[in-house]
XYZ file of C-alpha atoms in Angstrom:
695
model
C 0.000 0.000 0.000
C 1.474 3.369 -1.012
C 1.462 6.323 1.329
C 1.504 9.993 0.408
C 4.280 11.633 2.362
C 3.443 14.987 3.899
C 5.498 18.082 4.493
C 7.404 18.442 7.755
C 4.761 20.699 9.240
C 1.855 18.456 8.302
C 0.523 16.416 11.235
C -2.067 13.657 10.876
C -4.028 12.259 13.822
C -5.966 8.984 13.868
C -9.262 9.531 15.670
C -11.667 7.009 17.227
C -15.356 7.752 16.614
C -18.441 6.027 18.024
C -19.106 4.184 14.777
C -19.420 0.479 13.797
C -16.810 0.887 11.019
C -13.756 -0.913 12.370
C -11.051 1.678 11.688
C -9.587 4.937 12.911
C -10.170 8.066 10.837
C -7.443 10.428 9.648
C -7.687 14.172 10.306
C -5.286 17.055 9.770
C -3.919 18.795 12.837
C -3.293 22.521 12.446
C -0.942 23.413 15.279
C -1.170 27.161 14.698
C -4.977 27.056 14.978
C -5.195 24.604 17.885
C -2.254 26.191 19.743
C -0.807 22.872 20.924
C 0.778 19.673 19.718
C -1.455 16.614 19.383
C -1.415 14.025 22.154
C -2.843 10.537 22.395
C -6.056 10.608 24.445
C -7.171 14.147 23.579
C -10.926 14.600 23.166
C -11.483 16.561 19.954
C -14.346 18.046 17.937
C -14.449 16.957 14.297
C -16.756 16.756 11.317
C -17.710 13.242 10.203
C -19.790 13.017 7.047
C -22.348 15.765 7.322
C -22.402 15.822 11.106
C -20.240 17.342 13.803
C -19.173 14.918 16.495
C -16.530 14.229 19.130
C -13.713 11.698 18.933
C -10.535 10.688 20.749
C -7.021 10.942 19.296
C -5.513 7.443 19.349
C -2.256 8.066 17.467
C -0.232 10.766 15.718
C 1.745 10.414 12.477
C 3.188 12.401 9.589
C 1.579 10.444 6.766
C -1.779 9.249 5.460
C -2.991 6.880 2.757
C -5.631 9.424 1.721
C -5.482 12.515 -0.481
C -4.402 15.381 1.786
C -6.733 17.816 0.055
C -9.726 15.661 1.028
C -8.812 15.302 4.698
C -10.808 17.367 7.187
C -9.154 19.189 10.043
C -9.653 18.820 13.793
C -11.910 21.719 14.788
C -11.321 22.078 18.520
C -9.812 20.389 21.590
C -11.815 19.760 24.766
C -10.528 21.949 27.637
C -9.254 18.999 29.683
C -6.064 16.955 29.694
C -5.821 13.749 27.583
C -7.415 10.557 28.900
C -5.091 8.385 30.981
C -3.143 5.934 28.867
C -4.311 2.881 30.785
C -7.927 3.746 29.893
C -6.984 3.928 26.215
C -5.149 0.606 26.396
C -8.064 -1.005 28.220
C -10.447 0.268 25.526
C -8.186 -1.185 22.826
C -8.135 -4.525 24.623
C -11.928 -4.526 25.140
C -12.520 -3.657 21.474
C -10.465 -6.674 20.421
C -11.788 -9.063 23.081
C -15.475 -8.171 22.714
C -15.232 -7.669 18.930
C -16.404 -4.067 18.765
C -14.759 -0.960 17.336
C -12.516 1.129 19.573
C -14.907 4.075 19.195
C -17.902 1.993 20.297
C -15.992 1.067 23.463
C -14.294 4.355 24.293
C -16.721 7.152 23.394
C -19.778 5.929 25.415
C -17.551 5.845 28.520
C -17.128 9.630 28.267
C -20.030 11.558 29.870
C -22.646 12.894 27.474
C -21.870 16.579 28.041
C -18.168 16.055 27.313
C -19.249 14.522 23.988
C -20.990 17.779 23.056
C -18.652 20.488 21.779
C -21.153 23.269 22.510
C -21.108 22.354 26.246
C -17.334 22.545 26.715
C -17.090 26.232 27.595
C -19.947 25.885 30.097
C -18.340 22.834 31.747
C -15.001 24.605 31.941
C -16.473 27.695 33.605
C -18.484 25.760 36.185
C -15.450 23.673 36.981
C -13.549 26.848 37.987
C -16.490 28.085 40.068
C -16.485 24.872 42.137
C -12.868 25.031 43.255
C -13.835 26.191 46.758
C -15.954 23.091 47.261
C -12.913 20.848 46.858
C -11.368 21.906 50.164
C -10.961 18.929 52.536
C -13.225 18.585 55.547
C -11.966 19.402 59.035
C -13.829 16.477 60.609
C -11.886 13.676 62.261
C -12.057 10.308 60.528
C -14.340 7.739 62.103
C -12.293 5.120 63.889
C -12.321 1.778 62.064
C -12.034 -0.861 64.754
C -11.051 -4.300 63.486
C -10.868 -7.736 65.063
C -7.787 -9.938 64.790
C -8.985 -11.752 61.654
C -9.761 -8.504 59.835
C -6.451 -6.905 60.845
C -4.494 -9.914 59.571
C -6.105 -9.503 56.143
C -5.390 -5.750 56.130
C -1.729 -6.475 56.909
C -1.535 -8.921 53.986
C -3.098 -6.411 51.599
C -0.847 -3.588 52.787
C 2.207 -5.783 52.186
C 1.033 -6.363 48.602
C 0.512 -2.631 48.133
C 4.002 -1.870 49.432
C 5.453 -4.291 46.870
C 3.937 -2.070 44.160
C 2.937 -4.970 41.932
C -0.228 -6.563 40.578
C -2.114 -9.056 42.679
C -5.692 -10.317 42.449
C -7.255 -11.176 45.789
C -10.590 -12.704 46.754
C -11.983 -11.517 50.084
C -14.599 -14.146 50.901
C -16.421 -13.630 54.161
C -19.728 -14.630 55.663
C -22.390 -11.926 55.592
C -21.880 -9.534 58.494
C -18.169 -10.362 58.838
C -17.097 -6.760 58.211
C -15.687 -7.069 54.699
C -16.376 -3.388 53.960
C -14.598 -2.129 57.081
C -11.680 -4.431 56.292
C -11.048 -3.062 52.833
C -11.667 0.538 53.937
C -8.841 0.177 56.481
C -6.613 -1.196 53.689
C -7.523 1.715 51.398
C -6.699 4.095 54.244
C -3.093 2.884 53.964
C -3.148 3.142 50.150
C -4.360 6.749 50.317
C -1.442 7.753 52.533
C 0.592 7.983 49.315
C 0.246 11.583 48.058
C -2.275 12.087 45.200
C -3.139 8.374 45.089
C -6.621 7.376 43.895
C -8.720 4.280 44.616
C -11.753 2.865 42.830
C -14.573 1.095 44.705
C -17.194 -0.596 42.538
C -20.654 -1.751 43.650
C -23.202 -3.573 41.462
C -26.306 -1.433 42.047
C -27.022 2.302 42.165
C -29.098 1.916 45.335
C -26.003 0.668 47.203
C -24.075 3.897 46.612
C -25.724 6.161 49.285
C -24.967 3.789 52.158
C -21.471 3.114 50.833
C -20.755 6.807 50.209
C -21.724 7.623 53.790
C -19.399 4.927 55.138
C -16.546 6.212 52.969
C -17.110 9.849 53.926
C -17.105 8.925 57.625
C -13.877 6.970 57.217
C -12.186 9.599 55.017
C -13.668 13.042 55.784
C -10.532 14.758 54.444
C -10.631 12.986 51.045
C -12.761 14.009 48.091
C -15.206 11.273 47.091
C -17.003 11.273 43.751
C -19.767 8.924 42.645
C -20.225 7.642 39.078
C -23.369 5.855 37.917
C -26.137 6.196 35.334
C -28.610 7.640 37.847
C -26.740 10.947 38.046
C -27.828 13.984 36.056
C -25.743 14.703 32.959
C -24.357 17.738 34.794
C -23.262 15.786 37.883
C -21.811 12.902 35.926
C -19.728 15.281 33.790
C -18.372 17.069 36.877
C -17.646 13.881 38.834
C -15.955 12.278 35.849
C -13.634 15.243 35.254
C -12.888 15.382 38.991
C -11.622 11.791 38.791
C -9.817 12.519 35.524
C -8.007 15.549 36.966
C -6.972 13.654 40.103
C -9.026 15.869 42.452
C -11.225 12.957 43.515
C -9.155 10.605 45.668
C -11.909 7.998 46.026
C -14.173 7.077 43.106
C -17.280 5.066 43.981
C -19.344 3.718 41.127
C -21.222 1.013 39.306
C -19.839 -0.885 36.296
C -19.411 2.274 34.180
C -16.784 3.541 36.640
C -14.220 1.006 35.416
C -13.789 3.104 32.255
C -13.225 6.384 34.122
C -9.915 8.142 33.559
C -7.950 8.132 36.842
C -4.303 9.206 36.438
C -3.129 8.065 39.900
C -5.089 4.840 40.424
C -3.404 2.658 43.064
C -6.057 0.089 44.086
C -9.388 -1.328 42.887
C -12.156 -2.968 44.938
C -14.997 -4.881 43.243
C -17.650 -5.390 45.934
C -20.248 -8.186 45.469
C -18.050 -9.414 42.613
C -20.429 -12.279 41.802
C -23.272 -9.956 40.850
C -24.652 -10.220 37.307
C -25.035 -6.426 37.148
C -21.313 -6.124 36.433
C -22.001 -7.593 32.962
C -23.296 -5.038 30.470
C -26.283 -6.437 28.558
C -26.472 -3.998 25.641
C -24.002 -2.234 23.367
C -20.515 -3.483 24.227
C -21.301 -6.480 26.425
C -18.301 -6.169 28.731
C -17.696 -7.524 32.219
C -16.645 -4.654 34.500
C -15.189 -7.160 36.973
C -12.977 -8.729 34.312
C -11.883 -5.322 33.009
C -11.051 -4.281 36.584
C -8.687 -7.254 36.834
C -7.173 -6.419 33.435
C -6.690 -2.763 34.372
C -5.073 -3.635 37.701
C -2.678 -6.028 35.981
C -1.762 -3.410 33.379
C -1.085 -0.792 36.069
C 0.699 -3.218 38.383
C -1.648 -2.550 41.325
C -3.708 -4.808 43.631
C -7.364 -5.563 42.933
C -9.678 -6.963 45.612
C -12.767 -8.998 44.690
C -15.238 -9.101 47.583
C -18.177 -11.461 48.132
C -19.884 -13.738 50.613
C -20.884 -15.940 47.656
C -18.172 -15.599 44.990
C -18.845 -16.606 41.409
C -17.653 -20.103 40.565
C -15.031 -18.686 38.169
C -13.511 -16.398 40.813
C -13.681 -19.060 43.532
C -12.044 -21.616 41.200
C -9.207 -19.208 40.300
C -8.576 -18.719 44.014
C -8.657 -22.475 44.594
C -6.100 -22.919 41.801
C -3.927 -20.159 43.384
C -4.289 -17.773 40.436
C -5.896 -15.412 42.950
C -5.122 -15.280 46.647
C -8.040 -16.118 48.899
C -8.544 -14.098 52.088
C -11.245 -15.418 54.413
C -13.464 -13.939 57.120
C -15.200 -16.907 58.699
C -17.094 -15.186 61.528
C -19.435 -12.226 61.946
C -17.760 -9.063 63.163
C -20.254 -8.088 65.891
C -19.398 -9.938 69.102
C -22.990 -10.812 69.983
C -24.147 -11.348 66.385
C -24.898 -14.966 65.581
C -25.538 -16.312 62.071
C -29.243 -16.884 61.453
C -30.926 -20.252 61.759
C -31.924 -21.298 58.223
C -35.002 -23.500 57.968
C -36.648 -25.088 54.935
C -40.437 -24.980 55.083
C -41.881 -27.889 53.093
C -44.858 -26.437 51.208
C -46.039 -29.925 50.208
C -46.948 -30.502 53.850
C -48.414 -27.011 54.244
C -50.715 -27.468 51.241
C -52.165 -30.625 52.759
C -53.121 -28.608 55.820
C -54.255 -25.524 53.868
C -55.083 -26.539 50.250
C -56.776 -23.198 49.409
C -53.690 -21.112 50.189
C -53.453 -18.554 47.362
C -51.370 -15.936 49.200
C -48.204 -18.053 49.332
C -47.524 -17.818 53.080
C -47.203 -20.973 55.134
C -48.820 -21.035 58.566
C -45.323 -21.435 60.033
C -44.022 -18.237 58.377
C -47.120 -16.252 59.372
C -46.721 -17.377 62.974
C -43.101 -16.195 63.070
C -44.064 -12.894 61.423
C -46.598 -12.292 64.178
C -44.081 -13.089 66.930
C -41.442 -10.856 65.359
C -43.880 -7.932 65.211
C -44.719 -8.416 68.890
C -40.993 -8.194 69.697
C -40.728 -4.905 67.778
C -38.216 -6.318 65.289
C -38.153 -6.017 61.518
C -39.057 -8.787 59.082
C -38.042 -9.052 55.450
C -40.117 -10.909 52.841
C -38.260 -11.736 49.635
C -40.055 -12.594 46.388
C -38.169 -11.966 43.169
C -41.190 -10.970 41.101
C -42.583 -7.457 40.958
C -46.148 -6.521 40.072
C -49.404 -7.942 41.397
C -49.624 -11.242 39.499
C -47.459 -12.718 36.734
C -50.493 -13.287 34.510
C -54.282 -13.117 34.334
C -56.266 -16.011 32.931
C -59.753 -16.942 31.767
C -60.975 -19.982 33.664
C -63.534 -20.757 30.939
C -61.319 -21.063 27.840
C -57.767 -20.886 29.180
C -56.859 -17.498 27.633
C -53.866 -15.864 29.328
C -52.505 -12.336 29.102
C -49.692 -12.799 26.594
C -47.699 -9.901 25.170
C -48.311 -9.263 21.468
C -44.665 -8.267 20.902
C -42.834 -10.794 23.093
C -42.845 -14.474 24.000
C -43.850 -13.490 27.519
C -46.905 -12.940 29.665
C -48.094 -9.456 30.513
C -47.851 -8.881 34.251
C -50.785 -7.487 36.204
C -49.848 -4.264 38.034
C -51.958 -2.500 40.622
C -51.885 1.275 39.975
C -54.397 2.222 42.680
C -57.229 0.606 44.659
C -59.502 0.965 41.647
C -57.104 0.720 38.711
C -54.893 -2.042 37.348
C -53.097 -2.521 34.052
C -51.060 -5.106 32.191
C -47.374 -4.503 31.534
C -44.705 -6.467 29.656
C -41.433 -6.378 31.597
C -39.444 -7.012 28.405
C -40.707 -4.498 25.839
C -42.567 -2.114 28.167
C -45.958 -2.469 26.435
C -48.807 -1.318 28.719
C -52.467 -2.209 28.191
C -55.674 -1.885 30.119
C -57.021 -5.009 31.759
C -59.800 -6.344 29.498
C -63.268 -6.346 31.056
C -64.065 -9.680 29.448
C -61.987 -12.491 27.927
C -60.891 -11.463 24.397
C -61.428 -15.030 23.180
C -64.711 -16.181 24.731
C -66.275 -13.109 26.383
C -66.177 -14.574 29.893
C -66.141 -11.794 32.506
C -64.432 -13.916 35.182
C -60.726 -13.154 34.614
C -58.511 -14.189 37.513
C -54.955 -13.244 38.523
C -52.635 -16.254 38.673
C -49.588 -16.296 40.949
C -48.251 -13.459 43.039
C -45.796 -10.606 42.924
C -44.609 -8.014 45.423
C -47.833 -5.980 45.178
C -50.072 -8.947 45.986
C -47.824 -9.993 48.866
C -47.924 -6.435 50.197
C -51.736 -6.355 49.912
C -52.065 -9.621 51.848
C -49.732 -8.467 54.620
C -51.544 -5.136 54.988
C -54.824 -7.037 55.438
C -53.288 -9.610 57.814
C -51.264 -7.203 59.969
C -53.170 -3.887 59.780
C -51.161 -2.270 62.599
C -47.791 -2.973 60.977
C -45.804 -0.505 58.861
C -45.251 -2.358 55.588
C -42.803 -1.124 52.987
C -42.428 -2.437 49.418
C -39.100 -1.996 47.630
C -38.891 -3.001 43.979
C -38.287 -1.450 40.556
C -41.762 0.142 40.626
C -41.453 1.913 43.984
C -37.873 3.098 43.321
C -38.443 4.501 39.824
C -38.525 8.188 40.817
C -35.290 10.001 41.608
C -34.435 9.788 45.297
C -37.165 7.235 46.064
C -34.732 4.362 46.658
C -32.701 6.489 49.097
C -35.878 7.391 50.998
C -37.144 3.808 51.191
C -33.851 2.315 52.350
C -33.438 5.233 54.747
C -36.824 4.361 56.276
C -35.687 0.751 56.769
C -32.414 1.792 58.430
C -34.253 4.325 60.628
C -36.692 1.665 61.848
C -39.740 3.173 60.099
C -40.839 -0.194 58.716
C -41.968 -3.383 60.419
C -42.153 -5.626 57.348
C -40.151 -5.006 54.166
C -41.345 -6.718 50.973
C -38.969 -6.671 48.052
C -37.142 -8.187 45.128
C -33.420 -8.908 44.869
C -32.534 -5.226 45.235
C -33.131 -5.565 49.001
C -30.631 -8.426 49.290
C -27.393 -6.815 48.142
C -24.975 -5.378 50.648
C -27.450 -3.544 52.870
C -26.590 -3.489 56.551
C -29.984 -3.762 58.249
C -29.592 -3.500 62.021
C -33.051 -4.639 63.147
C -34.026 -7.437 60.716
C -34.523 -10.583 62.739
C -36.683 -12.631 60.361
C -36.353 -13.306 56.624
C -39.045 -15.157 54.699
C -38.475 -16.366 51.130
C -41.476 -17.014 48.875
C -41.483 -18.778 45.492
C -37.756 -19.540 45.419
C -38.464 -22.722 43.430
C -39.190 -20.682 40.292
C -35.427 -20.456 39.698
C -34.658 -24.123 40.353
C -35.574 -25.463 36.923
C -34.058 -23.617 34.016
C -32.331 -24.374 30.724
C -29.532 -22.051 31.896
C -26.796 -24.046 33.660
C -26.013 -21.061 35.915
C -29.519 -20.956 37.426
C -28.696 -22.929 40.574
C -25.570 -20.816 41.201
C -27.616 -17.612 40.947
C -30.345 -18.987 43.215
C -27.840 -20.061 45.859
C -26.116 -16.663 45.822
C -29.411 -14.746 46.026
C -30.684 -16.786 48.960
C -27.375 -16.645 50.834
C -27.345 -12.881 50.352
C -30.925 -12.407 51.541
C -30.304 -14.730 54.485
C -27.328 -12.564 55.401
C -29.582 -9.534 55.967
C -30.869 -11.115 59.196
C -29.288 -10.807 62.638
C -26.610 -8.255 61.773
C -26.580 -6.681 65.244
C -26.891 -7.921 68.807
C -30.314 -6.305 69.341
C -32.029 -8.759 66.967
C -31.243 -11.771 69.123
C -31.253 -15.158 67.401
C -32.450 -14.445 63.854
C -34.220 -16.858 61.555
C -34.498 -17.415 57.789
C -37.478 -19.409 56.508
C -37.241 -20.630 52.901
C -40.504 -22.027 51.554
C -40.006 -24.785 49.001
C -41.636 -27.846 47.489
C -38.191 -29.379 46.849
C -36.370 -29.322 50.207
C -33.805 -31.897 49.012
C -32.605 -29.806 46.033
C -28.833 -29.231 46.075
C -28.842 -25.436 46.621
C -31.173 -25.762 49.634
C -29.093 -28.536 51.191
C -26.007 -26.327 51.311
C -27.999 -23.218 52.221
C -29.257 -24.873 55.367
C -25.702 -25.287 56.649
C -24.363 -22.071 55.067
C -21.687 -24.111 53.275
C -20.653 -21.870 50.370
C -17.427 -23.735 49.627
C -19.226 -27.094 49.695
C -21.809 -25.906 47.176
C -19.213 -24.365 44.862
C -17.067 -27.491 45.046
C -19.997 -29.688 43.975
C -20.840 -27.207 41.225
C -17.205 -27.286 40.053
C -17.284 -31.083 39.765
C -20.500 -30.945 37.723
C -19.110 -28.308 35.343
C -15.834 -30.172 34.930
C -17.688 -33.373 34.061
C -19.522 -31.730 31.138
C -16.857 -29.203 30.144
C -18.638 -25.987 31.073
C -16.987 -22.765 32.364
C -14.596 -22.369 34.078
C -13.311 -25.451 32.233
C -14.157 -23.992 28.834
C -14.707 -20.612 27.204
C -17.865 -19.511 25.431
C -19.278 -16.920 23.075
C -22.921 -16.594 22.074
C -23.875 -15.327 18.625
C -27.298 -13.641 18.571
C -29.431 -12.794 15.540
C -32.874 -11.186 15.313
C -35.392 -10.403 12.579
C -39.123 -9.987 12.090
C -39.189 -13.694 11.195
C -37.417 -16.473 13.062
C -36.522 -18.214 9.791
C -34.476 -15.255 8.534
C -32.552 -15.001 11.828
C -31.810 -18.748 11.903
C -30.869 -18.899 8.218
C -28.285 -16.157 8.636
C -26.688 -17.911 11.609
C -26.709 -21.282 9.803
C -25.000 -19.778 6.752
C -22.405 -17.932 8.850
C -21.739 -21.107 10.862
C -21.295 -23.151 7.688
C -18.844 -20.671 6.150
C -16.942 -20.492 9.435
C -16.603 -24.272 9.803
C -15.270 -24.496 6.237
C -12.773 -21.669 6.724
C -9.170 -22.894 6.512
C -8.267 -21.012 9.706
C -11.116 -22.368 11.831
C -9.561 -23.986 14.950
C -10.263 -27.704 15.013
C -10.960 -27.839 18.762
C -13.667 -25.156 18.652
C -17.260 -26.410 18.720
C -20.305 -24.768 17.166
C -23.721 -25.759 18.495
C -26.808 -26.107 16.341
C -28.651 -22.891 15.557
C -31.662 -22.731 17.885
C -34.316 -20.179 18.902
C -33.590 -18.160 22.042
C -35.303 -19.269 25.257
C -37.489 -16.186 24.902
C -37.919 -16.232 21.143
C -39.705 -12.940 20.598
C -38.930 -9.553 22.177
C -40.297 -6.207 20.958
C -41.604 -7.793 17.774
C -38.258 -9.366 16.791
C -37.751 -13.133 16.578
C -34.406 -14.252 18.010
C -32.000 -17.144 17.439
C -28.577 -18.107 18.747
C -25.553 -20.335 18.182
C -23.023 -21.162 20.893
C -19.248 -21.252 20.266
C -17.215 -23.264 22.798
C -13.536 -24.008 23.239
C -11.158 -25.275 25.882
C -8.654 -22.635 24.774
C -9.233 -18.889 25.046
C -7.004 -18.008 22.071
C -8.714 -20.542 19.812
C -12.097 -19.097 20.768
C -10.865 -15.604 19.878
C -9.813 -16.784 16.406
C -13.194 -18.486 15.912
C -15.063 -15.327 16.953
C -13.093 -13.223 14.483
C -13.869 -15.651 11.659
C -17.570 -15.728 12.560
C -17.608 -11.922 12.795
C -16.101 -11.689 9.289
C -18.777 -13.873 7.685
C -21.631 -12.267 9.599
C -20.456 -8.851 8.382
C -20.339 -10.094 4.787
C -23.751 -11.767 5.004
C -25.290 -8.666 6.517
C -24.912 -6.844 3.200
C -27.235 -9.290 1.435
C -29.500 -10.235 4.337
C -30.979 -6.839 5.055
C -32.832 -6.314 8.303
C -31.139 -9.095 10.283
C -29.534 -7.690 13.414
C -26.731 -9.613 15.101
C -24.050 -9.376 17.756
C -21.492 -11.620 19.433
C -21.452 -11.843 23.221
C -18.200 -12.964 24.811
C -18.434 -14.858 28.142
C -22.260 -14.905 28.267
C -23.857 -15.110 31.702
C -27.223 -16.378 30.446
C -27.793 -18.985 27.717
């Protein structure tokens, strides 16, 4: 390929743009106009096609393969320093690993307002106005008192930090063992180094207020900034640039925070590392936990993965000594005992009470009543929001299916006199029909129960109790989640009803009883990870009970029709390692992760046939390719478990290999043929998901 050499003064920059075209784009750099030399990582304003947009300079050169007269010039530079080099390198790695363009990875990680040239002057001015707010607090740090076991772990982590080299560590501790206090004391030592920064990641937005308060109390003289999608565009832009400039010493955030530019990053903590929320499920389907490990290794700094119920992959790496395991085996509070976990056999309960449609066993109701009399809090966990999962006609069997998805429409109670039907997958909302659309029968009945129905039953059964419901519906408005969790922590609730968002990381001081309803719904699934997720969820929710001495002996009651199922057997004894060891043996026997590597190829179209045909053709071309690795397996093309979503029919094919490099080659080959086929098979959408968490 011939290159046109430029004059000495001519500078060409290669710019990444949020675009599916897998290349960098050349632009001229006019040093006299821009008043500076180009640098890798600069955010710049450019014209692309007929639109103005923002890109990132990835490299600088003195030549181009294009006609110089046709090259456009960089228009303007954002008034901030270039992105840190480790962020650029991580984006390059993620683009290769997850098979997306560098622009698709890098640009969405920059806050929206910094991707708008017309906002730059405003952001720059407001940044100067806020300098006074950055002054450190005069408060004394809250004393972090540790027990011997916690202090031993801190000493080990500090030694690793002093060595100034990469290490990946798993902090596995029973719920209530003080994992947060342990790593905060470690970070206290890390932050003694001038200008050092630390990143703490949590899986859910609603965990950030409680965590931010704990951090501020421990480090009142350090600037803390929060990064998550619930912030306003204004706040996110300011917090991001505070981290980027080094002003923020502690960055607390959800998965998006892993891509933040932090020039002095010295340690990373991934709390609740097992949580599925760390895996992005749209756009670039990255794992923030895995990128955190990659970034730490690249920087040569320690990363700490924290969980009471680690993912099998993380636990296995620790078992194989790839990670170091640090254990907290006992609860931190001296008088805090682990809860008694009981399995309530609903087969027996139904014999006694066959007309039970509210889902509560007599045994659970009796303990709820006793707990209320003692003035202690109870938590009822059911991982299904809404009133009922479906409504049905008893005459002809009609059920409330979604017209756009292979799913039922869920009955939601809007008020005492109004209900509607909502699809939780496409968002379609409809009025509840007055009569059956098929046969005209007026007797339509709700089937099953969700958080709203459970709440309604408890209000009727315990009219004097303060009952609080926490789910995606009650926490939709800004600030509502903070208010609801604040009410729980302040003791303004007797019974809390909620989905999995109430189970993660919250330190409830007065919860003495946990009841679990309808856990069996997750037992039987085509997804091989279902039992692992169920076990983790139930261990987490069980850990919310008895976290302080005032609750006395706490109790967890899990209602089930299958008391001998493997997850329940280990739950009863709280044996996390035993469960994961059995799971490891099962996976090894059939060659599933962590003993193999996977990628899932998705396709969607208005018709299932078109989606499946495209995948079949791409699979056939790939198998016949001379470079296709012989040890890589391609499954049959099949419909997705939920075939239809938002009017699109979906299919998939699974790629598996015992070797990560071979899988990468196979993905690249499949990507090549899918791209070629897409030009003749119009309307078929597709993407490749590396390391899928749901199949």
